[in-house]
GROMACS .gro file of C-alpha atoms in nm:
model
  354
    1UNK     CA    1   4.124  15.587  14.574
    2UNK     CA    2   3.994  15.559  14.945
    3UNK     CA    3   4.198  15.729  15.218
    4UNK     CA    4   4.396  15.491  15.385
    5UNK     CA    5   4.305  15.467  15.808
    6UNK     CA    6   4.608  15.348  16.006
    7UNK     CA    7   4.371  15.347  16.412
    8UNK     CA    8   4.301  15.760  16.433
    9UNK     CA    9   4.582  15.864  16.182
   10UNK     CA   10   4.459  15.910  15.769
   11UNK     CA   11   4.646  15.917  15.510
   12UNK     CA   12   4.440  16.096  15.193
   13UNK     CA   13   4.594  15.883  15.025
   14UNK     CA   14   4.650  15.488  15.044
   15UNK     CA   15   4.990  15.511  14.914
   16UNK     CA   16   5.307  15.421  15.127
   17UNK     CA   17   5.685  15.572  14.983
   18UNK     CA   18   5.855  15.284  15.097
   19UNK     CA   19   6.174  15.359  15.332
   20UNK     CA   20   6.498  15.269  15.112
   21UNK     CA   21   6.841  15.350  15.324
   22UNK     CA   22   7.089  15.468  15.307
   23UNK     CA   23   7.011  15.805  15.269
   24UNK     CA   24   6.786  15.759  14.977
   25UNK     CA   25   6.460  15.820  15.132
   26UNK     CA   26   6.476  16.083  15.419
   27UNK     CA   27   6.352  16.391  15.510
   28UNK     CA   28   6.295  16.576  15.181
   29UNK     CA   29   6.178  16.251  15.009
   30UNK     CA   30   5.877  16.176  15.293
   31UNK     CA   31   5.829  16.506  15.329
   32UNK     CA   32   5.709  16.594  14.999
   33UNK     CA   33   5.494  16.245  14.983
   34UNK     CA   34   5.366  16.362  15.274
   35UNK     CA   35   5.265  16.671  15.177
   36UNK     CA   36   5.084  16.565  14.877
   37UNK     CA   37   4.855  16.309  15.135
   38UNK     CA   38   5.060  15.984  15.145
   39UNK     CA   39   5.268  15.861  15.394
   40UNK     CA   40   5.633  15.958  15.363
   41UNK     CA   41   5.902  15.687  15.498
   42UNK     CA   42   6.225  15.757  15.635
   43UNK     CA   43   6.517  15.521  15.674
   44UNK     CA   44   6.723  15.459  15.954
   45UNK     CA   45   6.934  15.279  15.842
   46UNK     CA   46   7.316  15.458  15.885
   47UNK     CA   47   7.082  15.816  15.857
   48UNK     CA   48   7.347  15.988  16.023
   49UNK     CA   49   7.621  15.880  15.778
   50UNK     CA   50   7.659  16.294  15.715
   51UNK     CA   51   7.658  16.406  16.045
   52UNK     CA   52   7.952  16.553  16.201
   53UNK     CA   53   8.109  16.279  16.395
   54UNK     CA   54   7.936  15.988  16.238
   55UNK     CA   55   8.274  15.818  16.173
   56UNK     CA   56   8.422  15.815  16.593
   57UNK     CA   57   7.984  15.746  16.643
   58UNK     CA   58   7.791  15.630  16.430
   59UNK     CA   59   7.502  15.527  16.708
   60UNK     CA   60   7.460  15.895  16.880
   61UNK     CA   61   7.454  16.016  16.498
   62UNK     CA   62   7.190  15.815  16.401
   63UNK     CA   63   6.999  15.929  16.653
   64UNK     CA   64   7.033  16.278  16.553
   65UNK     CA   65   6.975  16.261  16.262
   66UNK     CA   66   6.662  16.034  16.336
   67UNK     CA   67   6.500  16.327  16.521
   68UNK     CA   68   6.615  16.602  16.253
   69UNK     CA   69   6.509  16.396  15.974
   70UNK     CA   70   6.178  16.376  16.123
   71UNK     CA   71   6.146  16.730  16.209
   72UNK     CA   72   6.251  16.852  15.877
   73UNK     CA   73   5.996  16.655  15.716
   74UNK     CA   74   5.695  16.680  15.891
   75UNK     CA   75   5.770  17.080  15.820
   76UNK     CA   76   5.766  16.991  15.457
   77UNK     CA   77   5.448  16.830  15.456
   78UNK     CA   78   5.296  17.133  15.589
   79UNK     CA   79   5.109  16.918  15.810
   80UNK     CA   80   4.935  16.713  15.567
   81UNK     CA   81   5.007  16.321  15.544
   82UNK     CA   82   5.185  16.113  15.763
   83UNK     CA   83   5.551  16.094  15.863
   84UNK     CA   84   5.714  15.754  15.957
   85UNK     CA   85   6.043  15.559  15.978
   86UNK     CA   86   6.133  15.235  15.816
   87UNK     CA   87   6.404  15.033  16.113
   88UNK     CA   88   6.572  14.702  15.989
   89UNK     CA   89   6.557  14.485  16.319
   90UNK     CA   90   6.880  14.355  16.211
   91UNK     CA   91   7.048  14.658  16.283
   92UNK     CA   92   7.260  14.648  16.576
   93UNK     CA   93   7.086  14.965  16.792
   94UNK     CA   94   6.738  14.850  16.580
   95UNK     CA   95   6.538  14.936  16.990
   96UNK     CA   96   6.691  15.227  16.994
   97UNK     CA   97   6.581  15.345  16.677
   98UNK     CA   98   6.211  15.258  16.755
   99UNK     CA   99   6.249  15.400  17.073
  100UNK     CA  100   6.404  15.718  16.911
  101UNK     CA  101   6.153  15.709  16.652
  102UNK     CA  102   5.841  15.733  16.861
  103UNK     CA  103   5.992  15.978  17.101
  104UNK     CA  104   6.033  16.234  16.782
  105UNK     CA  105   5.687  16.208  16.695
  106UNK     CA  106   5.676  15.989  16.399
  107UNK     CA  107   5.339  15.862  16.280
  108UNK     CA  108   5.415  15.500  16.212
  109UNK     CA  109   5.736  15.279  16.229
  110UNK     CA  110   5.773  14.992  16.004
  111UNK     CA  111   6.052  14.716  16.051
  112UNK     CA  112   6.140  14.418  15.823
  113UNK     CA  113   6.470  14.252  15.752
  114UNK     CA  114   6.350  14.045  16.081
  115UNK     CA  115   6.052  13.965  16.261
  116UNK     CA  116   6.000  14.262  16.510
  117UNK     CA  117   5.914  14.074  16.799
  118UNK     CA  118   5.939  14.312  17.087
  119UNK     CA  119   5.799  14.614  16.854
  120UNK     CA  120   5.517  14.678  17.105
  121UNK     CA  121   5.709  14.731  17.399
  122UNK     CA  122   5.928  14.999  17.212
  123UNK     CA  123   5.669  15.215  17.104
  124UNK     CA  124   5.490  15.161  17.481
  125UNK     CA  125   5.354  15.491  17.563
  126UNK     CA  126   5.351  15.696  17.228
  127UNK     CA  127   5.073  15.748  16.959
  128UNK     CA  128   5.319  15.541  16.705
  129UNK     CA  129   5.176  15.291  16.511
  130UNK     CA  130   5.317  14.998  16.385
  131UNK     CA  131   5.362  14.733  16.106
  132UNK     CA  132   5.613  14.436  16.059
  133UNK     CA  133   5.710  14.338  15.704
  134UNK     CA  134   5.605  14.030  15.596
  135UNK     CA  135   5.580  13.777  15.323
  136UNK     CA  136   5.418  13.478  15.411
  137UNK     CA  137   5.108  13.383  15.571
  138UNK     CA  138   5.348  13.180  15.847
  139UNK     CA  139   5.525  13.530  15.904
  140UNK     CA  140   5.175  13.670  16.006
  141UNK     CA  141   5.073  13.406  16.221
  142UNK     CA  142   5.390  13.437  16.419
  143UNK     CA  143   5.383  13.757  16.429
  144UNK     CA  144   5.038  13.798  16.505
  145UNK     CA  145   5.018  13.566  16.788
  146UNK     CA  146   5.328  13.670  16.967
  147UNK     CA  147   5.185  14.009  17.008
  148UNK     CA  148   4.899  13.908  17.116
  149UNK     CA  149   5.000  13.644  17.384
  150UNK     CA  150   5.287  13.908  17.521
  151UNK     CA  151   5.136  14.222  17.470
  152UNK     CA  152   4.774  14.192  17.431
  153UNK     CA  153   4.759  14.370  17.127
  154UNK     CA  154   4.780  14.333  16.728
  155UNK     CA  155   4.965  14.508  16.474
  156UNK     CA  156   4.805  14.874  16.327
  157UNK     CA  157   4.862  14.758  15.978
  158UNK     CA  158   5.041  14.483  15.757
  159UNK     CA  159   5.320  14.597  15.480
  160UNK     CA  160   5.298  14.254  15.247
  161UNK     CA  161   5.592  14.312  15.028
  162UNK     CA  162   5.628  14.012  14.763
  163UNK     CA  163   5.918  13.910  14.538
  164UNK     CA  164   5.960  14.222  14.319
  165UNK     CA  165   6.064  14.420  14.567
  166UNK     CA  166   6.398  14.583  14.624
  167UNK     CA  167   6.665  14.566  14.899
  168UNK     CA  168   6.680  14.282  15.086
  169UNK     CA  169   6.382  14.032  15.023
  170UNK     CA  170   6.200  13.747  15.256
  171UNK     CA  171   6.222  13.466  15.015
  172UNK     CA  172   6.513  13.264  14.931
  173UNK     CA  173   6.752  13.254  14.656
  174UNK     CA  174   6.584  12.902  14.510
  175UNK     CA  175   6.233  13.079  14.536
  176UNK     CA  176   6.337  13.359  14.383
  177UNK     CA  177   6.536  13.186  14.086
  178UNK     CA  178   6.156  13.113  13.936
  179UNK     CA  179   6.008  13.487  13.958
  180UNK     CA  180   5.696  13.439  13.760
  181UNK     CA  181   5.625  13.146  13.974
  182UNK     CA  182   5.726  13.314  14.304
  183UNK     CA  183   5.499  13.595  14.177
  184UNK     CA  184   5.189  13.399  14.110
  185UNK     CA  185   5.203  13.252  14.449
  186UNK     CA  186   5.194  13.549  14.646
  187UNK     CA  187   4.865  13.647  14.525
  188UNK     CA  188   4.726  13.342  14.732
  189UNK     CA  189   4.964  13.491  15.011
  190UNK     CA  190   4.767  13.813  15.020
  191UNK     CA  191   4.444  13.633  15.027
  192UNK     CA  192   4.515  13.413  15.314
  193UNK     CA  193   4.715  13.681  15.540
  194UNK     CA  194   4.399  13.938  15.491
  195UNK     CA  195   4.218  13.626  15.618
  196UNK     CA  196   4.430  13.520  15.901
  197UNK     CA  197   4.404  13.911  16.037
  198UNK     CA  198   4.059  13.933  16.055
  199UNK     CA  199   4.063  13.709  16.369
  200UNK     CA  200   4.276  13.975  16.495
  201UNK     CA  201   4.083  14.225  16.409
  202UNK     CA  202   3.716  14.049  16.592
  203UNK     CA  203   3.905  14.029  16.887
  204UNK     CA  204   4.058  14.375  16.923
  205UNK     CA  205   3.746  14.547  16.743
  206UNK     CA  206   3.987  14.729  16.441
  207UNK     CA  207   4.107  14.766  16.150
  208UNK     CA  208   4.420  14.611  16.067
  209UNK     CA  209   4.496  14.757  15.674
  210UNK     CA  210   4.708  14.519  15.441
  211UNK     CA  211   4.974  14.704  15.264
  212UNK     CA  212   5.127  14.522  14.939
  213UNK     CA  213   5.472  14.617  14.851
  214UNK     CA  214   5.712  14.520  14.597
  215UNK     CA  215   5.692  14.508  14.178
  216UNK     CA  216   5.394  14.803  14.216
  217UNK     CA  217   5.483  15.069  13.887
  218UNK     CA  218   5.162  15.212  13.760
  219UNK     CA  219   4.826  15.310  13.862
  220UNK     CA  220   4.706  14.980  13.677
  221UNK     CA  221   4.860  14.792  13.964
  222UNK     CA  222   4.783  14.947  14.217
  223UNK     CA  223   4.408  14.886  14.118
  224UNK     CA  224   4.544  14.527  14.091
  225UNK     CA  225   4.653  14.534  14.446
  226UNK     CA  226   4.285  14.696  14.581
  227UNK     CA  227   4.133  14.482  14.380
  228UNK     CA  228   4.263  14.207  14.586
  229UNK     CA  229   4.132  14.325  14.914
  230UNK     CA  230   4.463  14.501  15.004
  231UNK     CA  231   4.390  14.873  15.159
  232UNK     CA  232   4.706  15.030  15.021
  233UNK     CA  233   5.012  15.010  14.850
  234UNK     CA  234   5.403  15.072  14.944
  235UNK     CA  235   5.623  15.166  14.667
  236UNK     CA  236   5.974  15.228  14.686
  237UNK     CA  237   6.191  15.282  14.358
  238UNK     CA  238   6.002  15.490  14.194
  239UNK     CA  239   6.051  15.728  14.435
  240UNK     CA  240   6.432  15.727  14.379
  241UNK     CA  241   6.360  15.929  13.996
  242UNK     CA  242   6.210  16.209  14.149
  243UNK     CA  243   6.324  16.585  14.239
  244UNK     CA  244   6.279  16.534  14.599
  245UNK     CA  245   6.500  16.194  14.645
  246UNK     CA  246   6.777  16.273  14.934
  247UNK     CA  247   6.982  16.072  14.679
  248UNK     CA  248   7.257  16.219  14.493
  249UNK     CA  249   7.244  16.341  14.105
  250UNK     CA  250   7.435  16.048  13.996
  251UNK     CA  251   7.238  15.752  14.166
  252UNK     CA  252   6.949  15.876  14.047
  253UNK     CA  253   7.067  15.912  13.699
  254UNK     CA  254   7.178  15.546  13.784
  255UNK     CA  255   6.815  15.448  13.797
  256UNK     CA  256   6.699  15.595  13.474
  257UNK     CA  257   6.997  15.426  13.303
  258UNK     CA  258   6.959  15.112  13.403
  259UNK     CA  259   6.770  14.816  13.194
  260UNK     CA  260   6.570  14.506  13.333
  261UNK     CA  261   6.887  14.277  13.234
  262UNK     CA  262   7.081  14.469  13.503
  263UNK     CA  263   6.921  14.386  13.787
  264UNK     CA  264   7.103  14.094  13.999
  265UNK     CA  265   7.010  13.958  14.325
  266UNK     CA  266   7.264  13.907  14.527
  267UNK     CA  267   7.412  13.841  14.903
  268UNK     CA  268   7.407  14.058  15.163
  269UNK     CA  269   7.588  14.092  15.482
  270UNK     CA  270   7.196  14.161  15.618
  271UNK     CA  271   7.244  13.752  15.626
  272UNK     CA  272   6.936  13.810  15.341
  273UNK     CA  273   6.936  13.787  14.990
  274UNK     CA  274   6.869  14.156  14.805
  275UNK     CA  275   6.792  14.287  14.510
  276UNK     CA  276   7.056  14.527  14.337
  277UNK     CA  277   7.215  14.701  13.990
  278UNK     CA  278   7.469  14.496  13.826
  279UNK     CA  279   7.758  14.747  13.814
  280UNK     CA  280   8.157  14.694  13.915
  281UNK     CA  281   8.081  14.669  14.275
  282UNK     CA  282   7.890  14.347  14.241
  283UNK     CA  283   8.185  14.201  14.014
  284UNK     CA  284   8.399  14.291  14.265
  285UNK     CA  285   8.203  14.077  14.506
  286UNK     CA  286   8.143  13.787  14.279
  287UNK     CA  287   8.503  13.739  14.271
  288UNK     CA  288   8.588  13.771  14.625
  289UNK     CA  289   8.554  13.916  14.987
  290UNK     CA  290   8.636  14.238  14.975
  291UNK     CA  291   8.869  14.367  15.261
  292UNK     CA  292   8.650  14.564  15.534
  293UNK     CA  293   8.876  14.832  15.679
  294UNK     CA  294   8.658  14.982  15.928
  295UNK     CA  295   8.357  14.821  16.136
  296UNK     CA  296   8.050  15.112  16.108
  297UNK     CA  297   7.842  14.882  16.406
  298UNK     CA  298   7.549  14.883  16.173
  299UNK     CA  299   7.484  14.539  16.191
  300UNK     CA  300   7.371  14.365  16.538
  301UNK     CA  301   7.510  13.996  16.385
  302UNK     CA  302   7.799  14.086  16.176
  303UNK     CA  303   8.191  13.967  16.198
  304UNK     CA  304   8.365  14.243  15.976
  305UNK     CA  305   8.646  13.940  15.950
  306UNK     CA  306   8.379  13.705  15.770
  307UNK     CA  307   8.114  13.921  15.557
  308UNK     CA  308   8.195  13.984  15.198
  309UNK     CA  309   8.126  14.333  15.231
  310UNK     CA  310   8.107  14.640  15.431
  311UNK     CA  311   7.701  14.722  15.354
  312UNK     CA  312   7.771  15.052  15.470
  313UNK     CA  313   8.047  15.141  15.294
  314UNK     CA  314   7.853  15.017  14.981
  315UNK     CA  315   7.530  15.184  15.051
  316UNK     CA  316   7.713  15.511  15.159
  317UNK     CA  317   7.945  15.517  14.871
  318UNK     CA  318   7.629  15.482  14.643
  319UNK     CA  319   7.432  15.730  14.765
  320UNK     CA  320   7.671  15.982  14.755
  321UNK     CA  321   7.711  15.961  14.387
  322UNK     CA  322   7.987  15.663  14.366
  323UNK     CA  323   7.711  15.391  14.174
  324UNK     CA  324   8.002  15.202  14.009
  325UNK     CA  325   8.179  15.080  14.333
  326UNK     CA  326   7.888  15.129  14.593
  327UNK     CA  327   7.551  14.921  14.641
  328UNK     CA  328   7.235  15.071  14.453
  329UNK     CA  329   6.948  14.859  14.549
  330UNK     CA  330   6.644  14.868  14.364
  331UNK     CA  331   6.326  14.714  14.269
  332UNK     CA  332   6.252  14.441  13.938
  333UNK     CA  333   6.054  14.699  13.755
  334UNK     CA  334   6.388  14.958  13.741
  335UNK     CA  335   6.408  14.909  13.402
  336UNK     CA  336   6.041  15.092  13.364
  337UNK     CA  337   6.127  15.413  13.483
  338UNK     CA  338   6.338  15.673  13.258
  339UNK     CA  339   6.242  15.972  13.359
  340UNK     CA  340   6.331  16.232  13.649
  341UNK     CA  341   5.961  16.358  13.859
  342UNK     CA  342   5.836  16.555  14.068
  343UNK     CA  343   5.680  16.375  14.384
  344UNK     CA  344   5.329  16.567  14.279
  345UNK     CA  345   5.354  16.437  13.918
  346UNK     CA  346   5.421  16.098  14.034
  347UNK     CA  347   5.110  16.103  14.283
  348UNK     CA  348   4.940  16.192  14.055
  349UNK     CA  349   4.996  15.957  13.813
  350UNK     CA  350   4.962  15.684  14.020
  351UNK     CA  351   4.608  15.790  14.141
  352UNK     CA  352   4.524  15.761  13.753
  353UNK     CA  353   4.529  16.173  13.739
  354UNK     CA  354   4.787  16.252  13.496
   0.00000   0.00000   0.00000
């Protein structure tokens, strides 16, 4: 495998731990991908959910913790790698967690769950590079020419993330009711967005890597994915069964439990269907609203009278060890993976090594 250049920043290797919140993937999970040459992703998403404080402010918290969290893991990687945050623009201080982001000294920021429209004007100023989430050609091409009309400038690299993937997902519930044929199609999605960048890349004389995410298990796919014309890859749940997860015991354990006929995808108060572990949380919800008793300002479009869920509650509740009545998002392939790594074995392995 090639090292993977993002403008002047490399990567030894072209493989992206994809940012899975909350709390799953933070400092000691992109740390220690970092350190073996990838790029390690950290979530934003409620980060601070630990901190002292976080439940009188949850915004100054996340902050914090966005900056620690950073900190602490570029000291893991020993300097090797590269360090970045995943932001959701649907979170409710989303500009402030760019803004935050950049200011720490993270390497790249990548934002889905939303087209990130003003991204450039957040990162103005700083040696941050950045990538929306997409997964259509028509998602590129907006993307793409906004930035360039308002900004005069392109995007540093392209995460592609298709139907397999986990959390919440840019395709709708009808699409995503036929998987194998949602999954054949994106192939010809790859194709055309690596073609619709390279007008974007004459004009701005670069590089613009495509990153494919979601439903990527084995080395065997990745070569799939290269094979394609795509740069690099982003994987996310296998990350989750290893040592070095910020997850706790028990949602790991989760993972290596858990069988293909257990994923669900479901509804989320994101206003975006996701992709999840059937467990008594998600009964719970398929029978009803469930009562939100406190409003964690996570979201920027959210009426805690109306959603069927608190999402942080779930995710919070989940990650802390609670994976019957708390969210556990994951990817398709789950059902794959039944054994606890470390991050070094797992690079490995997916480089075709071990």
């Amino acid at each position: 495998m090639k090292a993977l250049r993002i403008g002047d920043k490399i990567a030894q290797i072209p493989i992206i731990q994809g940012g899975m919140g909350v709390g799953v993937s933070r400092s000691s999970l992109a740390g220690a991908v970092a350190a073996e040459g990838g790029i390690g992703i950290i979530s934003t998403a409620q980060i601070g959910y630990d901190e002292d404080g976080f439940e009188k402010d949850q915004a100054a918290c996340n902050l914090k913790a966005i900056r620690k969290h950073i900190e602490k893991a570029r000291e893991i990687s020993g300097g090797k790698g590269l360090i970045g945050v995943n932001v959701m623009v649907a979170l409710k201080h989303y500009r402030e967690h760019v803004k935050e982001s950049a200011r720490a000294g993270a390497d790249v920021v990548i934002c889905g769950a939303g087209l990130p429209v003003d991204l450039p004007e957040l990162v103005a100023g700083y040696d941050t590079k950045i990538a929306p989430i997409i997964s259509s050609t028509r998602a590129c091409n907006v993307i793409l020419k906004m930035w360039d009309h308002k900004y005069n400038r392109t995007a540093d690299f392209l995460v592609v993330e298709g139907p397999m993937a986990g959390g919440h997902l840019g395709f709708s519930i009808e699409q995503l009711a036929d998987l194998d044929k949602c999954v054949r199609a994106q192939n010809d999605e790859i194709l055309s967005i690596i073609s619709v960048k390279r007008q974007y890349e004459e004009k701005y004389h670069c590089r613009i890597p495509v990153i494919v995410a979601g439903g990527i298990y084995d080395h065997s796919d990745i070569e799939n994915a290269l094979a394609l014309g795509a740069d690099g890859v982003q994987i996310a749940s296998r990350f989750v069964a290893t040592y070095e997860c910020d997850a706790s015991d028990a949602y790991k354990q989760a993972y290596l439990n858990a069988k293909e006929e257990d994923v669900r995808i479901i509804k989320s108060p994101v206003g975006l269907p996701g992709r999840a572990l059937y467990n008594s949380f998600i009964k719970k919800t398929n029978e009803g609203r469930l009562h939100v008793n406190k409003c964690y300002q996570c979201l920027e479009k959210c009426n805690p009278s109306q959603i069927p869920y608190c999402i942080t509650q779930a995710l919070v509740d989940a990650v802390n060890g609670d994976v019957e009545n708390g969210l556990i998002f994951c990817g398709a392939n789950i059902g794959k993976i039944n054994k606890l790594v470390s991050v070094h074995d797992l690079i490995k392995e997916l480089q075709g090594i071990l």
